[in-house]
Short mmCIF file of C-alpha atoms and ligand atoms in Angstrom, two decimals:
data_model
loop_
_atom_site.label_atom_id
_atom_site.label_comp_id
_atom_site.label_asym_id
_atom_site.label_seq_id
_atom_site.Cartn_x
_atom_site.Cartn_y
_atom_site.Cartn_z
CA MET E 15 0.00 0.00 0.00
CA LEU E 16 1.03 3.62 -0.39
CA LYS E 17 2.54 5.08 2.75
CA PHE E 18 1.32 8.44 4.03
CA ASP E 19 3.34 10.49 6.47
CA PHE E 20 1.64 13.51 8.04
CA THR E 21 4.34 14.18 10.63
CA TYR E 22 5.25 17.60 9.28
CA MET E 23 1.65 18.77 9.04
CA LEU E 24 1.42 18.82 12.85
CA GLU E 25 2.30 21.62 15.21
CA GLU E 26 4.39 19.34 17.42
CA ASN E 27 6.88 18.98 14.53
CA VAL E 28 6.56 22.26 12.71
CA THR E 29 5.69 25.67 14.05
CA GLY E 30 2.77 26.77 11.94
CA GLY E 31 1.49 23.20 11.81
CA LEU E 32 -1.91 21.93 12.95
CA LYS E 33 -2.94 21.01 16.48
CA GLU E 34 -4.12 17.45 16.83
CA GLU E 35 -7.34 18.56 18.49
CA GLU E 36 -8.30 20.92 15.68
CA ILE E 37 -7.97 18.02 13.24
CA SER E 38 -9.85 15.62 15.52
CA ALA E 39 -12.68 18.15 15.79
CA HIS E 40 -13.66 17.06 12.26
CA ALA E 41 -13.21 13.32 12.85
CA GLU E 42 -16.83 12.53 13.57
CA THR E 43 -18.43 14.53 10.76
CA VAL E 44 -15.90 13.42 8.15
CA THR E 45 -16.30 9.77 9.17
CA GLU E 46 -20.07 10.19 8.98
CA PHE E 47 -19.73 11.78 5.55
CA LEU E 48 -17.67 8.82 4.31
CA LYS E 49 -20.27 6.38 5.67
CA ARG E 50 -23.00 8.23 3.80
CA LEU E 51 -20.84 8.23 0.68
CA ASP E 52 -20.40 4.47 1.05
CA GLY E 53 -24.19 4.07 1.27
CA ASN E 54 -24.61 6.08 -1.92
CA ARG E 55 -21.36 5.57 -3.77
CA PRO E 56 -20.31 8.15 -6.33
CA GLY E 57 -19.75 7.07 -9.93
CA PHE E 58 -15.95 7.09 -9.64
CA VAL E 59 -16.16 4.49 -6.85
CA ASN E 60 -18.72 2.31 -8.64
CA ALA E 61 -16.48 2.42 -11.71
CA VAL E 62 -13.81 0.33 -9.94
CA MET E 63 -16.28 -2.06 -8.29
CA THR E 64 -17.25 -3.62 -11.60
CA ARG E 65 -15.45 -5.47 -14.40
CA LYS E 66 -17.59 -3.70 -16.96
CA TRP E 67 -15.11 -1.00 -17.98
CA VAL E 68 -12.05 -3.23 -18.08
CA ASP E 69 -14.04 -5.75 -20.13
CA SER E 70 -15.21 -3.08 -22.56
CA VAL E 71 -11.58 -2.17 -23.26
CA ASN E 72 -10.40 -5.80 -23.40
CA GLU E 73 -13.06 -6.53 -26.00
CA LEU E 74 -11.28 -4.15 -28.35
CA SER E 75 -7.90 -5.92 -27.98
CA ASP E 76 -7.94 -7.65 -31.35
CA PHE E 77 -8.67 -4.36 -33.06
CA ILE E 78 -6.17 -2.25 -31.08
CA PHE E 79 -3.22 -4.55 -31.56
CA THR E 80 -3.40 -4.37 -35.35
CA PHE E 81 -1.93 -0.83 -35.07
CA ASP E 82 1.54 0.55 -34.32
CA ASN E 83 0.42 3.86 -32.86
CA LEU E 84 -2.40 5.22 -30.73
CA PHE E 85 -3.30 8.88 -30.73
CA VAL E 86 -5.43 10.06 -27.81
CA LEU E 87 -7.27 13.31 -28.55
CA GLY E 88 -9.00 14.83 -25.54
CA ILE E 89 -8.44 17.62 -23.04
CA GLY E 90 -8.66 18.16 -19.26
CA GLY E 91 -10.05 15.03 -17.62
CA SER E 92 -10.03 13.29 -20.98
CA ALA E 93 -6.25 13.64 -21.28
CA LEU E 94 -4.50 14.27 -17.95
CA GLY E 95 -5.11 10.80 -16.50
CA ASN E 96 -3.83 9.24 -19.72
CA ILE E 97 -0.69 11.37 -19.57
CA ALA E 98 -0.12 10.58 -15.88
CA LEU E 99 -0.44 6.85 -16.51
CA GLN E 100 1.87 6.84 -19.49
CA TYR E 101 4.61 8.86 -17.76
CA ALA E 102 4.42 6.81 -14.59
CA LEU E 103 4.32 3.34 -16.08
CA ARG E 104 6.09 3.33 -19.43
CA PRO E 105 9.79 3.89 -20.04
CA PHE E 106 10.52 7.47 -21.11
CA ASN E 107 11.96 6.30 -24.44
CA TRP E 108 8.90 4.15 -25.25
CA ASN E 109 7.94 5.96 -28.44
CA SER E 110 11.47 5.66 -29.83
CA MET E 111 11.65 1.90 -29.25
CA THR E 112 11.13 -0.60 -32.09
CA ALA E 113 7.91 -2.63 -32.19
CA ASP E 114 9.90 -5.69 -31.00
CA GLU E 115 11.34 -3.78 -28.06
CA ARG E 116 7.78 -2.75 -27.21
CA ASN E 117 6.62 -6.39 -27.44
CA GLY E 118 4.14 -5.30 -30.08
CA TYR E 119 2.44 -2.76 -27.85
CA LEU E 120 1.59 0.61 -29.35
CA ARG E 121 3.42 3.90 -29.30
CA ILE E 122 1.19 6.43 -27.53
CA PHE E 123 0.71 10.10 -28.47
CA ILE E 124 -1.60 12.14 -26.26
CA VAL E 125 -2.59 15.43 -27.84
CA ASP E 126 -4.67 17.73 -25.69
CA ASN E 127 -3.91 21.20 -26.97
CA VAL E 128 -4.86 22.79 -30.26
CA ASP E 129 -1.42 24.14 -30.96
CA PRO E 130 -0.74 23.57 -34.66
CA ASP E 131 3.03 23.30 -34.17
CA TYR E 132 2.51 20.56 -31.60
CA LEU E 133 -0.16 18.55 -33.41
CA ALA E 134 1.67 18.76 -36.73
CA ALA E 135 4.91 17.53 -35.14
CA MET E 136 3.14 14.61 -33.44
CA LEU E 137 1.46 13.64 -36.71
CA ASP E 138 4.84 13.76 -38.47
CA CYS E 139 5.93 10.88 -36.22
CA VAL E 140 3.38 8.38 -37.50
CA ASP E 141 2.01 6.74 -40.60
CA PRO E 142 -1.80 7.31 -40.48
CA LYS E 143 -2.35 3.88 -42.04
CA LYS E 144 -0.82 2.28 -38.96
CA THR E 145 -2.45 4.60 -36.46
CA LEU E 146 -5.57 4.37 -34.32
CA PHE E 147 -7.15 7.63 -33.14
CA ASN E 148 -9.16 7.63 -29.90
CA ILE E 149 -11.29 10.77 -29.66
CA ILE E 150 -12.27 11.28 -26.02
CA SER E 151 -14.91 13.78 -24.98
CA LYS E 152 -17.56 13.16 -22.38
CA SER E 153 -19.72 16.01 -23.64
CA GLY E 154 -18.77 15.91 -27.29
CA THR E 155 -18.95 19.70 -27.26
CA THR E 156 -15.40 20.63 -26.28
CA ALA E 157 -13.84 22.72 -29.04
CA GLU E 158 -10.29 21.34 -28.76
CA PRO E 159 -10.86 17.60 -29.19
CA MET E 160 -13.58 18.30 -31.75
CA ALA E 161 -11.22 20.44 -33.85
CA ASN E 162 -8.52 17.80 -33.56
CA TYR E 163 -11.05 15.11 -34.55
CA LEU E 164 -11.98 17.00 -37.71
CA ILE E 165 -8.32 17.41 -38.62
CA ILE E 166 -7.64 13.70 -38.08
CA ARG E 167 -10.69 12.68 -40.04
CA GLY E 168 -9.65 14.98 -42.88
CA ILE E 169 -6.22 13.31 -42.93
CA LEU E 170 -7.69 9.80 -42.91
CA GLU E 171 -10.04 10.69 -45.74
CA SER E 172 -7.22 12.28 -47.73
CA TYR E 173 -5.37 8.95 -47.51
CA GLY E 174 -8.48 7.18 -48.82
CA LEU E 175 -8.77 5.21 -45.56
CA ASP E 176 -12.05 3.93 -44.16
CA VAL E 177 -12.36 6.15 -41.10
CA LYS E 178 -14.23 3.59 -39.05
CA ASN E 179 -11.20 1.33 -39.22
CA HIS E 180 -9.02 4.01 -37.61
CA LEU E 181 -11.27 5.70 -35.06
CA ILE E 182 -12.61 5.01 -31.60
CA PHE E 183 -14.97 7.44 -29.89
CA THR E 184 -14.93 7.48 -26.08
CA THR E 185 -17.95 9.44 -24.95
CA ASP E 186 -21.23 9.54 -23.06
CA PRO E 187 -23.35 6.39 -23.65
CA GLU E 188 -26.29 8.37 -25.00
CA LYS E 189 -25.63 12.06 -25.47
CA GLY E 190 -23.51 14.19 -27.77
CA VAL E 191 -22.40 14.55 -31.33
CA LEU E 192 -19.73 11.82 -31.15
CA ARG E 193 -22.31 9.24 -30.09
CA ARG E 194 -24.57 10.41 -32.93
CA ILE E 195 -21.87 10.17 -35.59
CA GLY E 196 -20.51 6.94 -34.14
CA ARG E 197 -23.93 5.29 -34.30
CA ALA E 198 -24.65 6.52 -37.81
CA GLU E 199 -21.28 5.34 -39.16
CA GLY E 200 -20.64 2.18 -37.18
CA ILE E 201 -17.54 3.59 -35.48
CA ARG E 202 -16.30 1.61 -32.47
CA MET E 203 -17.18 3.38 -29.23
CA LEU E 204 -16.38 3.18 -25.54
CA GLU E 205 -18.64 4.55 -22.83
CA ILE E 206 -17.76 7.05 -20.15
CA PRO E 207 -20.13 6.33 -17.26
CA PRO E 208 -22.60 9.24 -17.15
CA ASP E 209 -22.13 9.73 -13.41
CA VAL E 210 -18.33 10.05 -13.63
CA GLY E 211 -17.08 13.56 -14.40
CA GLY E 212 -14.04 13.99 -16.65
CA ARG E 213 -11.53 14.69 -13.87
CA PHE E 214 -12.68 11.56 -11.99
CA SER E 215 -12.67 9.33 -15.09
CA VAL E 216 -9.10 8.05 -15.37
CA LEU E 217 -10.05 4.53 -14.24
CA THR E 218 -12.86 4.21 -16.79
CA PRO E 219 -12.29 3.58 -20.52
CA VAL E 220 -10.97 7.17 -20.69
CA GLY E 221 -7.63 6.11 -19.18
CA LEU E 222 -7.83 2.35 -19.62
CA LEU E 223 -7.66 2.15 -23.40
CA SER E 224 -4.31 3.90 -23.81
CA ALA E 225 -3.01 1.99 -20.78
CA LYS E 226 -4.01 -1.30 -22.39
CA ALA E 227 -2.53 -0.27 -25.75
CA ALA E 228 0.81 0.44 -24.05
CA GLY E 229 0.77 -2.99 -22.38
CA LEU E 230 -0.04 -1.83 -18.86
CA ASP E 231 -1.89 -4.13 -16.48
CA ILE E 232 -5.28 -2.45 -16.32
CA GLU E 233 -6.70 -5.04 -13.91
CA GLU E 234 -4.03 -4.10 -11.35
CA LEU E 235 -4.89 -0.42 -11.69
CA ILE E 236 -8.47 -1.22 -10.76
CA ILE E 237 -7.48 -3.59 -7.95
CA GLY E 238 -5.24 -0.91 -6.46
CA ALA E 239 -8.05 1.65 -6.58
CA ARG E 240 -10.59 -0.77 -5.15
CA GLU E 241 -8.32 -1.72 -2.26
CA ALA E 242 -7.65 1.95 -1.53
CA TYR E 243 -11.39 2.51 -1.41
CA GLU E 244 -12.03 -0.47 0.82
CA LYS E 245 -9.27 0.66 3.16
CA THR E 246 -10.79 4.12 3.34
CA ALA E 247 -14.55 3.67 3.36
CA ASN E 248 -14.87 2.42 6.90
CA ALA E 249 -11.47 3.23 8.37
CA PRO E 250 -11.13 5.13 11.64
CA PHE E 251 -10.41 8.80 10.94
CA TRP E 252 -6.74 8.75 11.98
CA GLU E 253 -6.06 5.71 9.77
CA ASN E 254 -7.82 7.16 6.78
CA PRO E 255 -5.49 8.86 4.26
CA ALA E 256 -8.26 10.47 2.20
CA ALA E 257 -9.93 11.93 5.29
CA LEU E 258 -6.63 13.23 6.65
CA ILE E 259 -5.46 14.76 3.36
CA ALA E 260 -8.74 16.61 2.97
CA THR E 261 -9.09 17.74 6.57
CA MET E 262 -5.50 18.92 6.89
CA HIS E 263 -5.58 20.78 3.58
CA TYR E 264 -8.86 22.38 4.59
CA LEU E 265 -7.49 23.49 7.95
CA HIS E 266 -4.28 24.83 6.44
CA TYR E 267 -6.39 26.74 3.92
CA LYS E 268 -8.30 28.30 6.82
CA LYS E 269 -4.95 29.46 8.19
CA GLY E 270 -4.18 31.23 4.91
CA ARG E 271 -2.34 28.39 3.11
CA THR E 272 -4.24 28.91 -0.09
CA ILE E 273 -1.70 27.09 -2.28
CA SER E 274 -1.21 23.33 -2.40
CA VAL E 275 2.07 22.31 -3.97
CA MET E 276 2.52 18.71 -5.09
CA MET E 277 6.24 18.11 -5.47
CA ALA E 278 7.24 14.80 -7.02
CA TYR E 279 10.75 13.49 -6.42
CA SER E 280 10.45 11.27 -9.45
CA ASN E 281 10.03 12.29 -13.08
CA ARG E 282 7.66 9.36 -13.47
CA LEU E 283 5.35 10.67 -10.76
CA TYR E 284 5.45 14.29 -11.92
CA TYR E 285 2.39 14.07 -14.15
CA LEU E 286 0.29 12.77 -11.25
CA ALA E 287 0.65 16.31 -9.97
CA ASP E 288 -0.74 17.63 -13.25
CA TRP E 289 -3.75 15.33 -12.91
CA TYR E 290 -4.15 16.48 -9.30
CA ARG E 291 -4.12 20.14 -10.39
CA GLN E 292 -7.30 19.74 -12.40
CA LEU E 293 -8.96 17.58 -9.74
CA TRP E 294 -8.29 19.99 -6.87
CA ALA E 295 -8.81 23.20 -8.87
CA GLU E 296 -12.03 22.44 -10.74
CA SER E 297 -13.59 20.54 -7.85
CA LEU E 298 -12.94 23.01 -5.03
CA GLY E 299 -12.49 26.39 -6.69
CA LYS E 300 -16.01 27.74 -6.35
CA MET E 301 -17.81 31.07 -6.08
CA TYR E 302 -20.91 29.67 -4.34
CA ASP E 303 -21.24 27.17 -1.53
CA ASN E 304 -23.98 24.55 -1.37
CA ASP E 305 -26.28 27.01 0.41
CA GLY E 306 -25.99 29.60 -2.34
CA ASN E 307 -23.67 31.95 -0.39
CA LYS E 308 -20.90 33.73 -2.29
CA VAL E 309 -17.72 32.26 -0.77
CA TYR E 310 -14.93 32.35 -3.39
CA VAL E 311 -13.09 29.32 -2.01
CA GLY E 312 -10.43 27.07 -3.48
CA GLN E 313 -6.84 26.12 -2.87
CA THR E 314 -4.57 26.75 -5.85
CA PRO E 315 -2.76 23.54 -6.80
CA VAL E 316 0.79 23.88 -8.05
CA LYS E 317 3.06 21.16 -9.40
CA ALA E 318 6.76 20.95 -8.77
CA LEU E 319 9.54 18.51 -9.57
CA GLY E 320 12.28 17.55 -7.16
CA ALA E 321 15.19 18.05 -7.26
CA VAL E 322 14.80 20.44 -10.23
CA ASP E 323 12.54 22.92 -8.46
CA GLN E 324 14.80 23.08 -5.42
CA HIS E 325 16.83 25.29 -7.70
CA SER E 326 13.84 27.30 -8.85
CA GLN E 327 10.99 27.31 -6.30
CA VAL E 328 12.21 26.22 -2.87
CA GLN E 329 13.69 29.60 -1.95
CA LEU E 330 10.14 30.96 -2.21
CA TYR E 331 8.61 27.99 -0.39
CA ASN E 332 10.99 28.45 2.57
CA GLU E 333 11.18 32.21 2.89
CA GLY E 334 8.28 33.65 0.89
CA PRO E 335 4.71 34.04 2.11
CA ASP E 336 3.52 31.27 4.44
CA ASP E 337 0.65 30.44 2.08
CA LYS E 338 1.57 26.92 0.97
CA VAL E 339 1.16 23.36 2.09
CA ILE E 340 3.47 20.91 0.30
CA THR E 341 2.83 17.28 -0.61
CA PHE E 342 5.91 15.26 -1.52
CA LEU E 343 5.66 12.21 -3.75
CA ARG E 344 8.58 9.78 -3.61
CA THR E 345 9.36 6.22 -4.48
CA GLU E 346 11.26 3.69 -2.38
CA ARG E 347 12.23 1.72 -5.48
CA PHE E 348 13.31 2.93 -8.88
CA ASP E 349 13.12 0.43 -11.75
CA ARG E 350 16.63 1.33 -12.89
CA GLU E 351 19.59 2.16 -10.70
CA ILE E 352 22.74 4.07 -11.46
CA THR E 353 25.77 4.14 -9.21
CA ILE E 354 27.84 7.31 -9.31
CA PRO E 355 31.45 6.35 -10.12
CA ARG E 356 34.31 7.22 -7.75
CA LEU E 357 36.42 9.38 -9.99
CA HIS E 358 37.82 12.23 -7.93
CA ASP E 359 38.61 10.87 -4.46
CA ASN E 360 40.87 13.84 -3.75
CA GLU E 361 38.22 16.47 -4.44
CA PRO E 362 35.88 16.72 -1.43
CA GLU E 363 33.15 18.49 -3.46
CA LEU E 364 32.91 15.36 -5.63
CA ALA E 365 34.33 12.56 -3.49
CA TYR E 366 31.27 12.26 -1.22
CA LEU E 367 29.12 11.38 -4.24
CA GLY E 368 31.37 8.56 -5.48
CA GLY E 369 29.93 5.08 -4.94
CA LYS E 370 26.46 6.38 -3.98
CA LYS E 371 23.32 5.50 -5.86
CA LEU E 372 21.58 8.27 -7.84
CA SER E 373 18.28 7.31 -6.16
CA GLN E 374 19.89 7.85 -2.75
CA LEU E 375 20.84 11.37 -3.77
CA LEU E 376 17.32 12.15 -5.01
CA ASN E 377 15.57 10.74 -1.94
CA SER E 378 18.05 12.46 0.39
CA GLU E 379 17.23 15.72 -1.34
CA GLN E 380 13.54 15.12 -0.67
CA VAL E 381 14.22 14.63 3.05
CA GLY E 382 16.54 17.64 3.07
CA THR E 383 13.89 19.85 1.49
CA GLN E 384 11.18 18.63 3.83
CA LEU E 385 13.26 19.20 6.98
CA ALA E 386 14.36 22.63 5.77
CA LEU E 387 10.72 23.56 5.17
CA ALA E 388 9.84 22.34 8.68
CA LYS E 389 12.65 24.49 10.12
CA HIS E 390 11.04 27.46 8.38
CA GLY E 391 7.65 26.55 9.87
CA ARG E 392 6.25 25.33 6.56
CA PRO E 393 3.94 22.28 6.70
CA SER E 394 4.29 19.29 4.39
CA MET E 395 3.23 15.66 4.01
CA THR E 396 4.75 12.73 2.13
CA ILE E 397 3.30 9.95 0.03
CA SER E 398 5.75 7.09 -0.55
CA PHE E 399 5.32 4.58 -3.34
CA PRO E 400 6.90 1.21 -2.37
CA GLN E 401 7.41 0.99 -6.13
CA ILE E 402 5.85 2.66 -9.14
CA ASP E 403 3.45 0.13 -10.62
CA GLU E 404 -0.16 -0.13 -11.71
CA TYR E 405 -1.38 -1.19 -8.29
CA HIS E 406 0.02 1.83 -6.45
CA ILE E 407 -0.88 4.32 -9.18
CA GLY E 408 -4.48 3.03 -9.02
CA GLN E 409 -4.42 3.60 -5.27
CA PHE E 410 -3.14 7.13 -5.68
CA PHE E 411 -6.00 8.07 -8.02
CA MET E 412 -8.62 6.67 -5.68
CA TYR E 413 -7.20 8.26 -2.52
CA TYR E 414 -7.17 11.67 -4.20
CA GLU E 415 -10.64 11.33 -5.71
CA LEU E 416 -11.94 10.46 -2.25
CA ALA E 417 -9.95 13.26 -0.62
CA THR E 418 -11.53 15.64 -3.12
CA ALA E 419 -15.03 14.44 -2.21
CA VAL E 420 -14.24 14.94 1.49
CA ALA E 421 -12.73 18.37 0.85
CA GLY E 422 -15.88 19.30 -1.08
CA TYR E 423 -17.87 18.35 2.00
CA LEU E 424 -15.62 20.41 4.31
CA PHE E 425 -15.67 23.46 2.05
CA ASN E 426 -19.43 22.91 1.57
CA VAL E 427 -19.14 23.13 -2.21
CA ASN E 428 -20.15 20.81 -5.03
CA PRO E 429 -16.92 19.06 -6.10
CA TYR E 430 -18.51 17.61 -9.23
CA ASP E 431 -19.40 20.70 -11.27
CA GLN E 432 -17.33 23.42 -13.00
CA PRO E 433 -19.65 26.33 -13.86
CA GLY E 434 -16.75 28.78 -14.02
CA VAL E 435 -15.37 27.21 -17.19
CA GLU E 436 -18.51 27.81 -19.20
CA LEU E 437 -18.30 31.55 -19.97
CA GLY E 438 -14.89 31.32 -21.63
CA LYS E 439 -16.13 28.39 -23.74
CA LYS E 440 -19.17 30.39 -24.88
CA ILE E 441 -17.11 33.44 -25.82
CA THR E 442 -14.80 31.17 -27.83
CA TYR E 443 -17.80 29.69 -29.64
CA ALA E 444 -18.96 33.23 -30.44
CA LEU E 445 -15.52 34.28 -31.70
CA MET E 446 -15.40 31.17 -33.89
CA GLY E 447 -18.81 31.99 -35.34
CA ARG E 448 -20.79 29.13 -33.79
CA GLU E 449 -24.51 29.83 -34.11
CA GLY E 450 -26.48 30.62 -30.98
CA PHE E 451 -23.63 32.34 -29.13
CA GLU E 452 -23.84 35.80 -30.72
CA GLU E 453 -24.65 37.42 -27.35
CA TYR E 454 -21.13 36.50 -26.15
CA ASN E 455 -19.39 38.12 -29.08
CA PHE E 456 -16.84 40.35 -27.39
CA THR E 457 -15.72 42.37 -30.36
CA LYS E 458 -12.58 44.46 -30.46
CA GLU E 459 -14.68 47.56 -29.81
CA ALA E 460 -16.47 46.04 -26.85
CA VAL E 461 -13.34 44.95 -25.02
CA ARG E 462 -10.76 47.45 -23.86
CA ARG E 463 -7.50 46.05 -25.13
CA VAL E 464 -3.89 46.85 -24.60
CA GLU E 465 -2.02 45.67 -27.63
CA ILE E 466 1.61 46.19 -28.37
CA GLU E 467 2.60 45.15 -31.83
O1 LIG T 28 -14.50 15.38 -21.91
P1 LIG T 28 -15.02 16.72 -22.30
O2 LIG T 28 -16.50 16.81 -22.18
O3 LIG T 28 -14.54 17.09 -23.67
O4 LIG T 28 -14.45 17.79 -21.30
C1 LIG T 28 -13.08 18.09 -21.19
C2 LIG T 28 -12.82 18.94 -19.98
O5 LIG T 28 -13.51 20.17 -20.09
C3 LIG T 28 -14.06 20.55 -18.81
O6 LIG T 28 -15.42 20.32 -18.87
C4 LIG T 28 -13.88 22.00 -18.52
O7 LIG T 28 -12.56 22.37 -18.59
C5 LIG T 28 -13.38 19.61 -17.83
O8 LIG T 28 -14.08 19.45 -16.66
C6 LIG T 28 -13.29 18.37 -18.67
O9 LIG T 28 -12.41 17.43 -18.12
#
């Protein structure tokens, strides 16, 4: 299981930390909340209690493994989980390996943005004839994946290829334009459970298809998540990681720590922090609480990479405003190990490194940063991965989805909606000339601009 260490969140170990009794004051209500949640499980929990979603992906195996490459086209919750999984569980040089070195599994390209330089460069890497394109959009209305879909379809058609042999749509089971087109044209489709919002959907077909295509063990991902849930649902408060993460972040927020930094001491774990950013930001950043009061709450999630950001951010974290709570991610076992050679025994600045493992240096830097933060009165917690594998990554997703639900309860906001994203989308539609959005057309004259050419 993942190991959680909250030592440096507490006042006894860090001035500026939390008193045990102020945390315990929430024990009863949070435990009650989790019991109610267990009685009426949210979609993201139900999704890992069934074989349905794994089976739906496995059923496409014969089709998937006729290709060399998989493109995933989606954005936000339809992309970030995919990216996190691929970075954590595949070697970094995966896409430059030969098919044999990849044991026949597919190269994976996840394109979320609509940056023409980026998309064009990714497309240059593949032969469309050997490529499967998975268009993921829960709503089917998001401009970015829809634009990318049209571009891909145009390319497939220009090659004279039968599009239904190169496309998968991953979308709502009933609603939306992708479902409509898919049905009309016999395109293979995967369902996103209607009660699972994009940012909670990584362990549904949204994240499972690319994981499967890259040869990851998708069953283990689900088992890890399920065991994390079972460990949490009825656990006593002080043994419950999700409850403690949420309560401690909430209390630190109340003390003015409005920024939550997730700092991974592992390049493989870094993109978990990107996934977390959307989860924490869209779920908890709200203008109204559940009673309709204007509250403007939300903790700003920030990602950081150790040791790199020690040389970029940590000065600020130690001596800048006391407005942050830090979560460290680390692993106790790296898949590869490198020993630093003893080459300059007479040079003390180098000699101490000789013979040490690179992983020892990285993990020592994590401890060093954490203790230095504590000395400056800055709270932090640590999540240790015994190793980086499907089982523990699945656990991580579930613990954080649950922590987000609990934090939503504590902040008294709805963690499952995102009304604040809508206006920008509508203005974009208007600027792009989509019918029905004329009222949002902010013309040059209507908006005061400062332009420097
Ligand atoms: O899967 P969809 O419907 O295209 O949505 C993509 C993303 O857009 C949002 O709705 C708003 O940014 C996210 O919540 C979601 O993950």
